[in-house]
Short mmCIF file of C-alpha atoms and ligand atoms in Angstrom, two decimals:
data_model
loop_
_atom_site.label_atom_id
_atom_site.label_comp_id
_atom_site.label_asym_id
_atom_site.label_seq_id
_atom_site.Cartn_x
_atom_site.Cartn_y
_atom_site.Cartn_z
CA MET A 1 -73.14 44.01 64.92
CA THR A 2 -73.07 42.19 61.20
CA LYS A 3 -73.96 44.87 58.80
CA TYR A 4 -77.72 43.25 58.13
CA ALA A 5 -78.51 43.79 61.41
CA LEU A 6 -76.97 47.27 61.58
CA LYS A 7 -79.00 47.92 58.21
CA CYS A 8 -82.20 47.10 61.23
CA VAL A 9 -81.85 49.06 63.34
CA ILE A 10 -81.41 51.86 61.23
CA SER A 11 -84.71 51.42 59.54
CA SER A 12 -86.46 50.40 63.26
CA ILE A 13 -85.06 54.03 64.30
CA ILE A 14 -86.78 55.47 61.08
CA ILE A 15 -89.65 53.25 60.89
CA LEU A 16 -90.65 52.52 65.12
CA PRO A 17 -92.06 56.23 65.46
CA ILE A 18 -94.16 55.69 62.20
CA LEU A 19 -95.69 52.71 63.17
CA PHE A 20 -96.36 53.95 66.93
CA PHE A 21 -98.18 57.08 65.40
CA SER A 22 -100.00 55.24 62.67
CA GLY A 23 -102.39 53.21 65.18
CA CYS A 24 -103.63 50.15 65.93
CA LYS A 25 -102.49 48.51 62.34
CA GLY A 26 -98.48 49.24 63.35
CA LYS A 27 -99.07 48.30 67.10
CA GLU A 28 -100.63 44.46 66.00
CA LYS A 29 -97.97 44.15 63.78
CA GLU A 30 -95.17 44.83 66.60
CA HIS A 31 -97.24 42.47 68.64
CA LYS A 32 -96.69 39.87 66.09
CA VAL A 33 -93.24 39.80 65.61
CA GLU A 34 -92.74 39.63 69.88
CA GLU A 35 -95.39 36.82 69.47
CA LYS A 36 -93.04 35.17 66.33
CA LYS A 37 -91.31 31.70 68.02
CA ASP A 38 -88.90 31.03 64.94
CA ALA A 39 -87.75 34.74 64.35
CA PRO A 40 -85.09 34.76 61.78
CA ILE A 41 -81.34 35.13 63.31
CA LEU A 42 -80.02 38.23 61.51
CA GLY A 43 -76.72 37.51 59.88
CA GLU A 44 -76.75 34.06 61.07
CA TYR A 45 -74.73 33.15 57.62
CA ILE A 46 -72.34 35.36 56.37
CA LEU A 47 -71.55 35.32 52.81
CA LYS A 48 -68.14 37.07 51.63
CA PHE A 49 -68.89 37.58 47.53
CA SER A 50 -65.60 38.89 46.06
CA HIS A 51 -64.41 40.26 42.40
CA VAL A 52 -62.38 42.39 41.19
CA VAL A 53 -63.54 44.96 39.34
CA SER A 54 -65.43 48.25 39.58
CA PRO A 55 -68.75 48.55 42.02
CA ASN A 56 -70.01 50.02 38.25
CA THR A 57 -69.56 47.22 36.73
CA PRO A 58 -72.02 44.62 34.98
CA LYS A 59 -70.53 42.18 37.58
CA GLY A 60 -70.06 45.11 40.18
CA LYS A 61 -73.91 46.07 40.12
CA ALA A 62 -75.75 42.51 39.39
CA ALA A 63 -73.43 41.99 42.96
CA SER A 64 -74.96 44.65 45.09
CA PHE A 65 -78.70 43.47 43.06
CA PHE A 66 -78.17 39.64 44.73
CA GLU A 67 -76.83 41.00 48.00
CA LYS A 68 -79.59 43.18 47.97
CA ARG A 69 -82.41 40.47 47.06
CA LEU A 70 -80.68 37.49 48.78
CA GLU A 71 -80.81 39.70 52.27
CA GLU A 72 -84.60 39.89 51.58
CA LEU A 73 -85.54 36.85 50.26
CA SER A 74 -83.64 34.81 53.41
CA GLU A 75 -85.41 38.01 56.34
CA GLY A 76 -81.60 38.89 57.03
CA ARG A 77 -80.47 35.10 57.73
CA ILE A 78 -77.82 35.18 55.43
CA ASP A 79 -75.56 38.77 55.38
CA VAL A 80 -73.97 39.12 52.06
CA GLN A 81 -71.02 41.33 51.88
CA VAL A 82 -69.68 42.23 48.70
CA TYR A 83 -65.85 43.00 48.25
CA PRO A 84 -64.79 44.83 44.47
CA SER A 85 -61.53 45.52 42.76
CA SER A 86 -59.91 43.16 44.12
CA GLN A 87 -59.92 43.56 48.36
CA LEU A 88 -60.19 40.53 49.20
CA TYR A 89 -59.01 38.36 46.34
CA LYS A 90 -56.98 38.67 42.63
CA ASP A 91 -58.16 37.26 39.78
CA ASN A 92 -58.19 33.11 40.08
CA ALA A 93 -56.68 33.36 44.38
CA VAL A 94 -59.83 33.70 45.01
CA LEU A 95 -60.54 30.01 43.68
CA LYS A 96 -58.60 27.89 46.43
CA ALA A 97 -60.38 30.30 48.45
CA LEU A 98 -63.52 29.45 47.27
CA LYS A 99 -62.22 25.33 48.05
CA LEU A 100 -61.04 26.85 51.99
CA ASP A 101 -64.80 28.69 52.54
CA THR A 102 -62.83 31.71 53.20
CA VAL A 103 -64.97 33.03 50.57
CA GLN A 104 -68.42 32.13 49.63
CA MET A 105 -68.82 33.54 46.66
CA ALA A 106 -66.93 34.82 43.49
CA ALA A 107 -67.66 35.33 39.50
CA PRO A 108 -64.33 34.95 38.05
CA SER A 109 -64.04 35.52 34.14
CA PHE A 110 -63.68 31.66 32.14
CA SER A 111 -59.93 32.20 31.64
CA LYS A 112 -59.44 32.50 35.48
CA PHE A 113 -60.93 28.28 36.20
CA GLY A 114 -57.90 27.51 33.86
CA LYS A 115 -56.39 25.05 35.83
CA ILE A 116 -59.33 23.52 37.48
CA VAL A 117 -61.87 23.34 34.25
CA PRO A 118 -59.59 24.72 30.91
CA GLN A 119 -62.37 23.85 29.06
CA LEU A 120 -64.58 27.10 30.03
CA ALA A 121 -61.90 28.59 27.81
CA LEU A 122 -64.45 27.80 25.40
CA PHE A 123 -65.68 31.08 25.30
CA ASP A 124 -62.03 32.68 25.04
CA LEU A 125 -61.51 31.72 21.35
CA PRO A 126 -61.83 34.56 18.79
CA PHE A 127 -64.95 35.23 16.53
CA LEU A 128 -66.58 32.31 17.95
CA PHE A 129 -69.50 33.33 18.66
CA LYS A 130 -71.80 35.71 16.23
CA ASP A 131 -73.15 38.25 19.18
CA MET A 132 -75.03 37.66 22.34
CA ALA A 133 -77.49 35.92 21.61
CA HIS A 134 -75.47 33.21 20.38
CA ILE A 135 -73.56 32.99 23.43
CA HIS A 136 -76.66 32.93 25.72
CA ARG A 137 -77.85 30.12 23.87
CA VAL A 138 -75.27 28.27 24.34
CA GLN A 139 -74.50 29.06 27.95
CA ASP A 140 -78.59 28.37 28.02
CA GLY A 141 -77.98 24.84 26.68
CA LYS A 142 -76.24 21.61 26.24
CA GLU A 143 -72.77 22.76 26.19
CA GLY A 144 -73.61 25.62 29.03
CA GLN A 145 -75.02 22.62 31.07
CA LYS A 146 -71.86 20.32 30.37
CA LEU A 147 -69.35 22.89 31.95
CA LYS A 148 -70.74 23.54 34.79
CA ASP A 149 -71.37 20.08 35.58
CA MET A 150 -67.68 20.34 35.08
CA VAL A 151 -67.32 22.80 37.21
CA ASN A 152 -69.54 20.62 40.12
CA SER A 153 -67.63 17.91 39.74
CA LYS A 154 -64.36 19.76 41.34
CA GLY A 155 -66.03 21.10 44.14
CA TYR A 156 -67.51 24.36 43.45
CA ILE A 157 -71.40 25.14 42.87
CA ALA A 158 -71.58 26.74 39.12
CA LEU A 159 -74.85 29.09 40.16
CA ALA A 160 -74.51 31.15 36.66
CA PHE A 161 -72.98 32.20 33.75
CA TRP A 162 -72.95 36.32 33.71
CA ASP A 163 -72.13 38.65 31.03
CA ASN A 164 -69.72 41.54 30.18
CA ASN A 165 -69.36 41.69 26.81
CA PHE A 166 -67.26 41.60 23.56
CA LYS A 167 -63.39 42.35 23.93
CA GLN A 168 -61.49 45.55 22.52
CA LEU A 169 -57.41 46.09 21.52
CA SER A 170 -55.98 49.24 22.66
CA SER A 171 -52.13 50.00 22.49
CA SER A 172 -50.03 52.84 23.51
CA LYS A 173 -47.52 51.71 20.09
CA LYS A 174 -49.32 52.46 17.16
CA PRO A 175 -53.22 51.84 15.59
CA LEU A 176 -54.01 48.34 15.26
CA ILE A 177 -55.83 47.73 11.91
CA LEU A 178 -54.41 44.86 10.71
CA PRO A 179 -53.11 42.11 12.39
CA GLU A 180 -50.17 42.42 11.54
CA ASP A 181 -49.89 46.09 13.32
CA ALA A 182 -50.18 43.36 16.63
CA LYS A 183 -46.37 42.37 15.70
CA GLY A 184 -43.78 42.40 18.72
CA GLN A 185 -45.98 43.97 20.83
CA LYS A 186 -46.29 43.19 24.50
CA PHE A 187 -50.17 42.78 25.05
CA ARG A 188 -51.56 41.69 29.00
CA ILE A 189 -53.41 38.48 28.52
CA MET A 190 -55.33 36.96 31.26
CA SER A 191 -53.96 33.40 32.84
CA SER A 192 -55.09 31.60 29.54
CA LYS A 193 -54.23 29.31 26.79
CA VAL A 194 -56.18 30.25 24.32
CA LEU A 195 -55.85 33.95 24.60
CA GLU A 196 -51.64 33.29 24.61
CA GLU A 197 -51.85 31.33 21.13
CA GLN A 198 -54.63 34.45 19.77
CA PHE A 199 -51.28 36.84 20.76
CA ASN A 200 -48.45 34.69 19.13
CA VAL A 201 -50.52 34.14 15.84
CA ILE A 202 -50.19 37.06 14.54
CA GLY A 203 -46.84 37.88 16.14
CA ALA A 204 -47.63 39.39 19.20
CA ASN A 205 -46.00 39.05 23.05
CA PRO A 206 -48.71 38.34 25.40
CA GLN A 207 -47.54 38.97 29.35
CA MET A 208 -50.10 37.55 31.75
CA MET A 209 -50.64 39.33 34.19
CA PRO A 210 -53.50 40.64 37.36
CA PHE A 211 -56.39 42.59 36.48
CA SER A 212 -55.26 45.23 39.64
CA GLU A 213 -51.95 45.83 38.06
CA VAL A 214 -52.93 46.00 34.18
CA TYR A 215 -53.54 50.24 34.86
CA SER A 216 -49.92 50.57 36.00
CA GLY A 217 -48.25 48.37 33.69
CA LEU A 218 -50.25 50.39 30.89
CA GLN A 219 -48.86 53.46 32.69
CA GLN A 220 -45.24 52.29 33.09
CA GLY A 221 -44.80 50.43 29.60
CA VAL A 222 -44.41 47.50 31.03
CA ILE A 223 -46.77 46.06 28.41
CA ASP A 224 -48.56 48.46 25.24
CA GLY A 225 -51.31 47.65 24.88
CA GLN A 226 -54.79 45.00 26.64
CA GLU A 227 -57.99 43.13 25.53
CA ASN A 228 -60.93 43.83 27.53
CA THR A 229 -64.35 45.23 27.15
CA ILE A 230 -65.10 48.78 27.29
CA SER A 231 -67.05 48.08 31.10
CA ASN A 232 -63.36 47.48 31.99
CA ILE A 233 -61.53 49.52 30.32
CA TYR A 234 -63.48 52.81 31.32
CA THR A 235 -63.88 51.84 35.21
CA LYS A 236 -60.37 51.04 35.60
CA LYS A 237 -58.76 54.22 33.35
CA PHE A 238 -57.38 52.28 30.59
CA HIS A 239 -57.99 53.97 27.83
CA GLU A 240 -56.08 57.46 29.87
CA VAL A 241 -53.32 55.73 28.86
CA GLN A 242 -53.14 54.42 25.40
CA LYS A 243 -53.29 56.32 22.49
CA TYR A 244 -55.13 54.19 20.18
CA LEU A 245 -57.80 52.17 20.64
CA THR A 246 -59.64 49.72 18.04
CA MET A 247 -63.98 48.59 18.13
CA THR A 248 -62.70 44.47 17.27
CA ASN A 249 -65.30 42.39 19.20
CA HIS A 250 -63.17 39.60 19.16
CA GLY A 251 -63.88 37.79 22.25
CA TYR A 252 -65.93 37.65 24.41
CA LEU A 253 -65.23 38.51 28.45
CA GLY A 254 -67.83 36.45 30.43
CA TYR A 255 -68.00 35.28 33.91
CA LEU A 256 -69.23 31.61 35.82
CA VAL A 257 -70.95 32.54 39.13
CA VAL A 258 -69.33 29.80 41.86
CA MET A 259 -70.16 29.34 45.51
CA SER A 260 -67.82 27.35 47.47
CA GLU A 261 -69.43 23.99 48.41
CA GLU A 262 -69.07 24.14 52.14
CA PHE A 263 -71.49 27.12 52.68
CA TRP A 264 -74.04 25.48 49.62
CA ASN A 265 -73.90 21.94 51.89
CA SER A 266 -74.27 24.13 55.52
CA LEU A 267 -77.06 26.10 54.48
CA PRO A 268 -80.67 23.90 55.12
CA GLN A 269 -83.03 23.94 52.06
CA ASP A 270 -85.25 26.54 51.84
CA LEU A 271 -82.37 29.29 52.42
CA GLN A 272 -79.80 26.69 49.04
CA LYS A 273 -84.05 28.09 47.78
CA ALA A 274 -83.48 32.16 48.45
CA VAL A 275 -80.31 31.71 46.84
CA VAL A 276 -81.09 30.01 43.85
CA GLN A 277 -84.20 32.50 43.38
CA ALA A 278 -81.68 35.73 43.68
CA MET A 279 -79.85 34.21 41.73
CA LYS A 280 -81.73 34.04 39.04
CA GLU A 281 -83.57 38.11 39.40
CA ALA A 282 -79.75 38.58 39.13
CA THR A 283 -78.85 37.10 36.27
CA ALA A 284 -81.79 37.92 34.45
CA LYS A 285 -80.47 41.78 35.47
CA GLN A 286 -76.53 41.42 34.74
CA ARG A 287 -77.55 40.67 30.64
CA GLU A 288 -79.34 44.26 31.24
CA TYR A 289 -76.42 46.02 33.13
CA ALA A 290 -73.58 44.65 30.72
CA GLN A 291 -75.66 46.04 27.54
CA GLU A 292 -76.41 49.57 29.73
CA LEU A 293 -73.04 50.00 30.80
CA ASN A 294 -71.16 49.36 28.09
CA ALA A 295 -73.09 50.84 25.86
CA LYS A 296 -72.96 54.71 28.10
CA GLN A 297 -69.45 53.84 28.85
CA PHE A 298 -68.20 54.01 25.57
CA ASN A 299 -70.16 57.27 24.67
CA LEU A 300 -67.85 58.53 27.52
CA ILE A 301 -64.73 56.94 26.08
CA LYS A 302 -65.53 58.66 23.02
CA GLU A 303 -66.22 62.06 25.40
CA TYR A 304 -62.40 61.54 26.75
CA ALA A 305 -61.20 61.25 23.48
CA ARG A 306 -62.96 64.72 21.50
CA GLN A 307 -62.08 66.38 24.73
CA SER A 308 -59.17 65.40 25.55
CA GLY A 309 -57.73 64.25 21.95
CA LYS A 310 -55.14 61.61 23.49
CA LEU A 311 -57.19 59.03 22.24
CA GLU A 312 -57.76 57.75 19.02
CA ILE A 313 -61.13 55.18 18.31
CA ILE A 314 -60.51 52.86 15.20
CA ASN A 315 -64.06 51.26 13.59
CA LEU A 316 -63.06 48.25 11.27
CA THR A 317 -64.29 48.12 7.95
CA LYS A 318 -65.62 44.45 7.40
CA GLU A 319 -62.60 43.43 5.28
CA GLN A 320 -60.10 44.29 7.98
CA LYS A 321 -62.69 42.48 10.81
CA ASP A 322 -62.11 39.54 8.37
CA ALA A 323 -58.10 39.78 8.72
CA TRP A 324 -58.42 39.43 12.11
CA ARG A 325 -61.22 36.23 11.89
CA ARG A 326 -59.09 34.71 9.66
CA ALA A 327 -55.77 35.29 11.53
CA VAL A 328 -56.98 34.04 14.90
CA SER A 329 -59.00 32.31 14.12
CA LYS A 330 -56.57 29.26 12.51
CA ILE A 331 -55.69 28.40 16.35
CA TYR A 332 -59.17 26.20 17.20
CA PRO A 333 -57.91 22.57 16.42
CA ASP A 334 -54.88 23.52 18.76
CA PHE A 335 -58.04 22.91 21.47
CA TYR A 336 -59.69 20.15 19.70
CA ASP A 337 -58.37 18.07 22.43
CA SER A 338 -60.50 17.52 25.37
CA ASN A 339 -58.23 18.25 27.65
CA LYS A 340 -57.65 21.12 26.72
CA ILE A 341 -61.34 22.32 25.05
CA GLY A 342 -62.56 19.74 22.79
CA GLU A 343 -63.66 19.51 19.18
CA ASP A 344 -67.12 18.33 20.63
CA LEU A 345 -67.73 21.64 22.32
CA ILE A 346 -66.12 23.85 19.68
CA LYS A 347 -68.03 22.42 16.63
CA GLY A 348 -71.00 22.02 18.93
CA VAL A 349 -71.46 26.04 19.65
CA LEU A 350 -70.32 26.68 15.63
CA ALA A 351 -73.66 23.98 14.80
CA THR A 352 -75.23 26.26 17.46
CA GLU A 353 -77.99 28.84 15.43
C1 LIG B 401 -59.34 40.51 34.04
O1 LIG B 401 -59.11 40.10 34.52
O2 LIG B 401 -59.35 41.26 32.69
C2 LIG B 401 -61.04 39.97 33.55
O3 LIG B 401 -61.14 39.14 34.34
C3 LIG B 401 -61.98 41.12 35.15
C4 LIG B 401 -62.97 40.79 35.30
O4 LIG B 401 -63.32 40.36 35.75
O5 LIG B 401 -63.94 41.67 34.26
#
């Protein structure tokens, strides 16, 4: 029995006696259901949505919202099954799985598309975006569409951009106040050429590592530090195995929600419309979750730091932040080649108000 069918059986057990005792109205309803010729086939389509973060993150919560909404809109014909925390696939392995249709949906961060559409690393460039509103204007504008088209041309269905937030830097070695403090330290990065250069240019040592291995890497000292959003740091407890957390807000972490082309093509038009509608609603919610959770979880990290005395949170002055910006934004011209990111895309962002 599919999960959706099980949900329906449970609600029938609760609802049927209510209908029975509530007189004609209930009987009429039951009758209609029996008479309906084209009753939806529950769980006719199974949609597995794989992701790597915890359920209590912007992506995790939006995936659950999407699950509920699409099941409603499709009247149970699509059974959405969300697999969080790398239960099914780690990092970019999910992109191969989507091609094989062994999973139907995912929302990898931009860095993880490196081998498919390296241009998405536009969003990894440090200090390129002024704020979240600037990012949304780019994603909702012509640059965003161009990037989605590139992904579609590689045999995926690009559905929507989702947020996490800006990334912060942490270390177990020394407080990161100026870029030179990072020298010689090993930082975990996602598989991204931009992130590799971002750390190389300041004399640090970038190490690619799947998200699911970062906690143990930090705990065992395989890496000294990492960069991620507050929500990812908090939900994976990275702050508990680090001594210093610097609020750099240096780079953006977001996602492109993609669907298997084979699955999309197998859906009749009405269900494709339901997917688009559920995704539109989930994306609006997702942007709210990203703001709310990162703010709430930052307070929880501050509380941990205060109570344990084991973590120092560093806020940078404007001059210190400018020093980071100057040091790492030097790498932009290295990505002007259109096979890497492209000058037009980078300058397009800089010209977007
Ligand atoms: C990471 O690998 O750090 C992130 O991409 C995880 C995620 O999906 O937010």
